[in-house]
Structures are given as C-alpha cells and as structure tokens.
Amino acid sequence: MRTLIGSHDICLVTLDTLRFDVAAELAEVGRTPRLARALPGGRWERRHSPASFTYAAHHAFFAGFLPTPVGPGRHERLYAAAFPGSETAGADTWVFDAPDLPTALAGAGYHTLCLGGVGFFNRRSPLGSVLPGLFAEAHWEPEFGVTSPTCLDAQLDRLAEVLPGQPADRPVFTFLNVAALHQPNRHHLPGAAHDSRDSHAAALEYVDSRVDRLFALLTGRGRPVFTIVCSDHGTAYGEDGHTGHRIGHDVVWTVPYAHFVLRPGEW
C-alpha cells in the first residue's frame, strides 16, 4: 500500500456484522455475484477481527490493525500508526506519524469522507461523534441506519451528491460503514418475523445488488481506487445459546476480508 499513497484514491468498506460463514457460502453458490467478481479469486479471505463489536474494531482498523489472517506467524500490515515495538510493519507497509488513518491521509493531501451506518457513527451523542469526528467530512441520517431496508441506497445517493464535488486531482479517502447486516435485518427477508442466519444472508444479497453502483461511483473520478472490504465482527443467531456479538465466539471473531484495486471503466 505504501507505494499507492497519492496516486490512488482509497476506500474502506466495512460490512458491519457480516459473518464469514455466510459470506463464504453465498459467494460459493453464486448468490453474491457482484462481490465475487471483485474478490481475488472470487473468494473471501478468512480472518480474525481485532474486536468483537463495532466501536472497538474500527478504532483498531483506523490504527492499522485490520482483521488478521488466520494462519500462524507475523503478518505484514497494509498501513500502521507508528509506535515503538511494532513487529508487523514491513517494506510495503505505509507507516504514518498520526494516531489514525483518516488523520494521516489528510496530512498526505487526501480529502477524508465518512458515510456512517450503525449508531457509533450517528453523531447523536459524544460517543457517536468520536469515529466520524476523525474525518474532514462525515454524513449520517436515519435512512443510513440499521432499521432502514434501503440503508445502502441512501448512502449511495449521498455519495453520488458529494463525491463529484472533489477536485479530480485531489485524492479521496472514502469510508463506508454498511448497516444492512446488523440486527434487525429481518426486513430483508419477506415474511420473516425474527432475525436469523437466513435474513442475514438476504441482507448480504441486498448489499451485493448495489455493489456495481458503489464501485462505479468510486471509480467515476477517473482514478484507480485501492479498496478494502471486510467485516468488523460477526454475530450469533443461537449458536451455543448466544445471540448477538460483543462475545468471544468463533462466529463473532471470524470475518471475511478482501482488498483489491478498482480501475476506471471496469464498473
């Protein structure tokens, strides 16, 4: 990633609460063809999140601790906030002297743009203002949130309004937190009375149906876009008696991850 700073736009998409097993299964059987087209080899990488809920995971992500590959050993990070004793920054790691990625990219000339989804981005409280406060420009409205069946559509409508306003010669860092997978998600499965693994899967199909538009908007500025798509944590639907997240269960810690470059004209 170090060599791409300045020449590429950057995008981080967190599919909030997406479970690895559901993401992998849907990709395997062809239920998320648009995402699969972008994923290296058409498959999600299995990784472990640094945290079990949104607020903690995103603080880690912005400091350079993206989900960790599940294999043993030290894994070189894409980017990292500099600190003494770091052992996972390598030759290709972009190391910055700032506490977080948005601040570092702003210092490198990027416009930083946040489109929040879940409540930790809603700016309705001091707590909900911390993460969006890292960005030069941040947007949230109820239609972006967990109760909206068209949350991603509303976010993309806003992205279509604000992204063209940035000069073509200035790189942009776009952060998008997608709330569709988070409970409640039963509104994505017709007739469902309760949230379930099936409604979680239906929510991912909804997100997939909007991926082409997202990628077209990102590349519409005429610049290549280094893109990271991952989940911040999973969630339980009754496994071992658990429901929800912020618990130490495998379905919570294990998340899908991918990074790739989007190029103008491909979407």
CSV table of C-alpha atoms in Angstrom, one decimal:
chain,number,residue,atom,x,y,z
A,1,MET,CA,0.0,0.0,0.0
A,2,ARG,CA,2.9,2.4,0.7
A,3,THR,CA,3.6,3.0,-3.0
A,4,LEU,CA,-0.1,3.8,-3.8
A,5,ILE,CA,-0.4,6.8,-1.4
A,6,GLY,CA,-1.2,9.9,-3.5
A,7,SER,CA,-1.6,8.1,-6.8
A,8,HIS,CA,-4.8,6.1,-5.8
A,9,ASP,CA,-8.0,7.0,-4.1
A,10,ILE,CA,-8.6,4.8,-1.1
A,11,CYS,CA,-11.8,3.2,0.1
A,12,LEU,CA,-12.5,1.2,3.2
A,13,VAL,CA,-15.9,-0.5,3.3
A,14,THR,CA,-17.0,-2.3,6.5
A,15,LEU,CA,-19.9,-4.6,6.1
A,16,ASP,CA,-20.9,-4.3,9.7
A,17,THR,CA,-21.6,-7.6,11.5
A,18,LEU,CA,-21.1,-9.8,8.4
A,19,ARG,CA,-20.3,-13.4,9.4
A,20,PHE,CA,-17.6,-15.2,7.4
A,21,ASP,CA,-19.5,-18.4,7.0
A,22,VAL,CA,-22.5,-16.6,5.5
A,23,ALA,CA,-20.3,-14.5,3.2
A,24,ALA,CA,-18.3,-17.5,2.0
A,25,GLU,CA,-21.4,-19.7,1.5
A,26,LEU,CA,-23.2,-17.1,-0.6
A,27,ALA,CA,-20.1,-16.5,-2.8
A,28,GLU,CA,-19.6,-20.2,-3.3
A,29,VAL,CA,-23.2,-20.8,-4.5
A,30,GLY,CA,-23.4,-17.7,-6.7
A,31,ARG,CA,-25.8,-15.6,-4.6
A,32,THR,CA,-23.4,-12.6,-4.4
A,33,PRO,CA,-22.0,-12.4,-8.0
A,34,ARG,CA,-21.0,-8.8,-7.9
A,35,LEU,CA,-18.9,-9.0,-4.8
A,36,ALA,CA,-17.4,-12.3,-6.1
A,37,ARG,CA,-16.4,-10.5,-9.3
A,38,ALA,CA,-14.3,-8.1,-7.3
A,39,LEU,CA,-12.8,-10.6,-4.8
A,40,PRO,CA,-9.4,-12.0,-5.6
A,41,GLY,CA,-10.2,-15.5,-7.0
A,42,GLY,CA,-13.9,-14.9,-6.3
A,43,ARG,CA,-13.5,-15.8,-2.7
A,44,TRP,CA,-13.4,-14.1,0.7
A,45,GLU,CA,-10.3,-14.5,2.8
A,46,ARG,CA,-11.0,-15.9,6.3
A,47,ARG,CA,-9.6,-13.6,9.0
A,48,HIS,CA,-9.9,-12.8,12.7
A,49,SER,CA,-11.2,-9.4,13.8
A,50,PRO,CA,-9.2,-7.4,16.4
A,51,ALA,CA,-12.5,-6.8,18.4
A,52,SER,CA,-16.0,-8.2,18.9
A,53,PHE,CA,-18.1,-5.1,18.3
A,54,THR,CA,-18.1,-2.0,16.1
A,55,TYR,CA,-16.6,0.7,18.2
A,56,ALA,CA,-13.5,-1.2,19.3
A,57,ALA,CA,-13.0,-2.8,15.9
A,58,HIS,CA,-13.0,0.5,14.0
A,59,HIS,CA,-10.5,2.1,16.4
A,60,ALA,CA,-8.2,-0.8,15.6
A,61,PHE,CA,-8.8,-0.6,11.9
A,62,PHE,CA,-8.0,3.1,11.8
A,63,ALA,CA,-4.8,2.5,13.7
A,64,GLY,CA,-3.7,-0.1,11.2
A,65,PHE,CA,-5.0,-3.3,12.8
A,66,LEU,CA,-7.2,-4.7,10.1
A,67,PRO,CA,-8.5,-8.3,10.5
A,68,THR,CA,-5.6,-10.7,10.9
A,69,PRO,CA,-5.0,-13.7,8.6
A,70,VAL,CA,-5.9,-16.9,10.4
A,71,GLY,CA,-2.6,-18.7,9.6
A,72,PRO,CA,0.2,-18.6,12.2
A,73,GLY,CA,3.1,-16.2,12.0
A,74,ARG,CA,3.6,-12.5,11.7
A,75,HIS,CA,1.5,-10.9,9.0
A,76,GLU,CA,2.7,-7.6,7.4
A,77,ARG,CA,0.1,-4.9,7.7
A,78,LEU,CA,-1.1,-2.6,4.9
A,79,TYR,CA,-0.7,0.5,7.0
A,80,ALA,CA,0.3,1.3,10.5
A,81,ALA,CA,0.4,4.1,13.0
A,82,ALA,CA,4.0,4.3,14.1
A,83,PHE,CA,4.7,3.2,17.7
A,84,PRO,CA,7.8,1.7,19.4
A,85,GLY,CA,8.0,-2.1,19.3
A,86,SER,CA,5.7,-2.7,16.3
A,87,GLU,CA,6.7,-6.0,14.7
A,88,THR,CA,4.2,-6.3,11.9
A,89,ALA,CA,5.2,-3.3,9.7
A,90,GLY,CA,7.2,-4.3,6.7
A,91,ALA,CA,8.7,-2.9,3.5
A,92,ASP,CA,5.3,-2.4,1.9
A,93,THR,CA,3.5,-1.0,4.9
A,94,TRP,CA,2.6,2.6,4.9
A,95,VAL,CA,3.7,3.8,8.3
A,96,PHE,CA,2.5,7.2,9.5
A,97,ASP,CA,3.1,9.5,12.4
A,98,ALA,CA,-0.5,10.1,13.2
A,99,PRO,CA,-2.9,8.3,15.6
A,100,ASP,CA,-5.3,7.2,12.9
A,101,LEU,CA,-5.7,6.6,9.1
A,102,PRO,CA,-8.0,9.5,8.3
A,103,THR,CA,-5.7,12.0,10.0
A,104,ALA,CA,-2.7,10.5,8.3
A,105,LEU,CA,-4.3,10.6,4.8
A,106,ALA,CA,-5.5,14.1,5.4
A,107,GLY,CA,-1.8,15.0,6.0
A,108,ALA,CA,-0.9,13.3,2.8
A,109,GLY,CA,-3.3,15.5,0.8
A,110,TYR,CA,-6.4,13.4,0.8
A,111,HIS,CA,-10.0,14.6,1.4
A,112,THR,CA,-11.4,12.2,4.0
A,113,LEU,CA,-15.1,11.3,3.7
A,114,CYS,CA,-17.2,9.2,6.1
A,115,LEU,CA,-20.6,7.7,5.4
A,116,GLY,CA,-21.7,6.1,8.6
A,117,GLY,CA,-24.2,3.4,9.2
A,118,VAL,CA,-24.6,1.9,12.7
A,119,GLY,CA,-25.1,4.0,15.8
A,120,PHE,CA,-21.5,4.6,16.5
A,121,PHE,CA,-21.4,7.0,13.5
A,122,ASN,CA,-24.7,8.9,14.1
A,123,ARG,CA,-23.2,11.9,15.8
A,124,ARG,CA,-26.2,12.0,18.2
A,125,SER,CA,-24.1,11.7,21.3
A,126,PRO,CA,-20.4,12.4,22.3
A,127,LEU,CA,-19.8,8.7,21.8
A,128,GLY,CA,-21.4,8.6,18.4
A,129,SER,CA,-19.3,11.6,17.3
A,130,VAL,CA,-15.8,10.1,18.0
A,131,LEU,CA,-15.3,8.0,14.9
A,132,PRO,CA,-16.9,10.4,12.4
A,133,GLY,CA,-15.0,13.2,14.0
A,134,LEU,CA,-11.8,11.8,12.6
A,135,PHE,CA,-12.9,12.8,9.1
A,136,ALA,CA,-13.0,16.2,7.3
A,137,GLU,CA,-16.5,15.4,6.0
A,138,ALA,CA,-18.9,13.0,7.7
A,139,HIS,CA,-22.5,12.1,6.9
A,140,TRP,CA,-25.2,10.2,8.7
A,141,GLU,CA,-29.0,10.2,8.7
A,142,PRO,CA,-31.6,7.7,10.0
A,143,GLU,CA,-32.0,6.3,6.5
A,144,PHE,CA,-28.4,5.1,6.7
A,145,GLY,CA,-29.1,3.1,9.8
A,146,VAL,CA,-29.9,-0.4,10.9
A,147,THR,CA,-33.7,-0.1,10.7
A,148,SER,CA,-33.8,1.1,7.1
A,149,PRO,CA,-34.3,-1.6,4.5
A,150,THR,CA,-32.7,0.7,1.9
A,151,CYS,CA,-29.8,1.9,4.0
A,152,LEU,CA,-27.1,1.4,1.4
A,153,ASP,CA,-29.2,3.0,-1.3
A,154,ALA,CA,-29.5,6.1,0.8
A,155,GLN,CA,-25.7,6.1,1.5
A,156,LEU,CA,-25.0,5.8,-2.2
A,157,ASP,CA,-27.4,8.6,-3.1
A,158,ARG,CA,-25.4,10.8,-0.7
A,159,LEU,CA,-22.1,9.6,-2.1
A,160,ALA,CA,-23.3,10.5,-5.6
A,161,GLU,CA,-24.0,14.0,-4.3
A,162,VAL,CA,-20.8,14.7,-2.5
A,163,LEU,CA,-18.0,12.8,-4.3
A,164,PRO,CA,-18.2,14.7,-7.6
A,165,GLY,CA,-17.6,17.9,-5.7
A,166,GLN,CA,-14.0,17.0,-5.0
A,167,PRO,CA,-11.3,18.2,-7.5
A,168,ALA,CA,-10.2,15.4,-9.8
A,169,ASP,CA,-6.5,16.0,-9.0
A,170,ARG,CA,-7.1,15.6,-5.2
A,171,PRO,CA,-7.1,12.0,-3.9
A,172,VAL,CA,-10.1,11.0,-1.7
A,173,PHE,CA,-10.3,8.5,1.2
A,174,THR,CA,-13.9,7.2,1.3
A,175,PHE,CA,-15.0,5.2,4.4
A,176,LEU,CA,-18.4,3.5,4.2
A,177,ASN,CA,-19.9,1.6,7.1
A,178,VAL,CA,-22.8,-0.5,5.8
A,179,ALA,CA,-25.5,-1.3,8.4
A,180,ALA,CA,-27.7,-3.7,6.5
A,181,LEU,CA,-26.3,-6.9,8.0
A,182,HIS,CA,-26.7,-5.7,11.6
A,183,GLN,CA,-29.7,-6.7,13.6
A,184,PRO,CA,-32.6,-6.0,12.9
A,185,ASN,CA,-32.2,-7.5,9.4
A,186,ARG,CA,-35.5,-9.5,9.1
A,187,HIS,CA,-36.9,-6.8,6.8
A,188,HIS,CA,-34.6,-8.1,4.1
A,189,LEU,CA,-36.3,-11.5,4.1
A,190,PRO,CA,-40.0,-11.3,3.1
A,191,GLY,CA,-42.3,-12.8,5.7
A,192,ALA,CA,-39.6,-13.1,8.4
A,193,ALA,CA,-40.8,-12.4,11.9
A,194,HIS,CA,-37.4,-12.7,13.5
A,195,ASP,CA,-33.7,-12.1,12.7
A,196,SER,CA,-31.9,-15.2,11.6
A,197,ARG,CA,-29.0,-16.5,9.7
A,198,ASP,CA,-31.3,-16.6,6.6
A,199,SER,CA,-32.2,-12.9,7.0
A,200,HIS,CA,-28.6,-12.1,7.5
A,201,ALA,CA,-27.9,-13.8,4.2
A,202,ALA,CA,-30.8,-11.9,2.5
A,203,ALA,CA,-29.3,-8.6,3.7
A,204,LEU,CA,-26.0,-9.5,2.1
A,205,GLU,CA,-27.8,-10.2,-1.2
A,206,TYR,CA,-29.3,-6.7,-0.9
A,207,VAL,CA,-25.8,-5.3,-0.4
A,208,ASP,CA,-24.4,-7.3,-3.4
A,209,SER,CA,-27.2,-5.9,-5.6
A,210,ARG,CA,-25.8,-2.4,-5.0
A,211,VAL,CA,-22.1,-3.1,-5.4
A,212,ASP,CA,-21.9,-2.2,-9.1
A,213,ARG,CA,-23.3,1.3,-8.3
A,214,LEU,CA,-20.8,1.7,-5.4
A,215,PHE,CA,-17.8,0.8,-7.5
A,216,ALA,CA,-19.0,2.9,-10.4
A,217,LEU,CA,-19.2,5.9,-8.1
A,218,LEU,CA,-15.8,5.4,-6.6
A,219,THR,CA,-14.1,5.0,-10.0
A,220,GLY,CA,-16.1,7.7,-11.6
A,221,ARG,CA,-13.5,10.3,-10.7
A,222,GLY,CA,-11.1,8.7,-13.2
A,223,ARG,CA,-8.6,7.5,-10.6
A,224,PRO,CA,-7.7,3.9,-9.5
A,225,VAL,CA,-9.1,3.1,-6.1
A,226,PHE,CA,-7.3,0.8,-3.6
A,227,THR,CA,-10.3,-0.8,-1.9
A,228,ILE,CA,-10.6,-2.8,1.3
A,229,VAL,CA,-13.8,-4.6,2.1
A,230,CYS,CA,-14.3,-6.5,5.3
A,231,SER,CA,-16.5,-7.1,8.3
A,232,ASP,CA,-15.7,-5.7,11.7
A,233,HIS,CA,-17.2,-8.7,13.5
A,234,GLY,CA,-19.8,-11.4,13.1
A,235,THR,CA,-22.8,-12.1,15.2
A,236,ALA,CA,-24.6,-15.1,16.7
A,237,TYR,CA,-28.0,-16.5,15.9
A,238,GLY,CA,-28.4,-19.1,18.7
A,239,GLU,CA,-25.0,-20.8,18.4
A,240,ASP,CA,-24.2,-22.4,21.8
A,241,GLY,CA,-27.1,-20.4,23.2
A,242,HIS,CA,-25.6,-17.0,22.1
A,243,THR,CA,-27.4,-14.2,20.3
A,244,GLY,CA,-25.6,-11.0,19.1
A,245,HIS,CA,-22.0,-10.0,19.5
A,246,ARG,CA,-19.5,-8.5,21.9
A,247,ILE,CA,-18.8,-12.1,23.0
A,248,GLY,CA,-15.9,-14.4,22.4
A,249,HIS,CA,-17.5,-16.8,20.0
A,250,ASP,CA,-16.0,-18.0,16.7
A,251,VAL,CA,-18.9,-16.7,14.6
A,252,VAL,CA,-18.1,-13.3,16.1
A,253,TRP,CA,-14.3,-13.3,15.8
A,254,THR,CA,-14.2,-14.8,12.3
A,255,VAL,CA,-14.8,-12.3,9.5
A,256,PRO,CA,-14.5,-12.0,5.7
A,257,TYR,CA,-11.8,-9.8,4.2
A,258,ALA,CA,-10.6,-8.7,0.8
A,259,HIS,CA,-8.5,-5.9,-0.8
A,260,PHE,CA,-8.1,-5.1,-4.5
A,261,VAL,CA,-7.7,-2.2,-6.9
A,262,LEU,CA,-10.8,-0.8,-8.8
A,263,ARG,CA,-9.9,0.8,-12.1
A,264,PRO,CA,-12.0,3.4,-14.1
A,265,GLY,CA,-14.1,1.9,-16.8
A,266,GLU,CA,-14.3,-1.6,-15.2
A,267,TRP,CA,-17.6,-0.9,-13.4
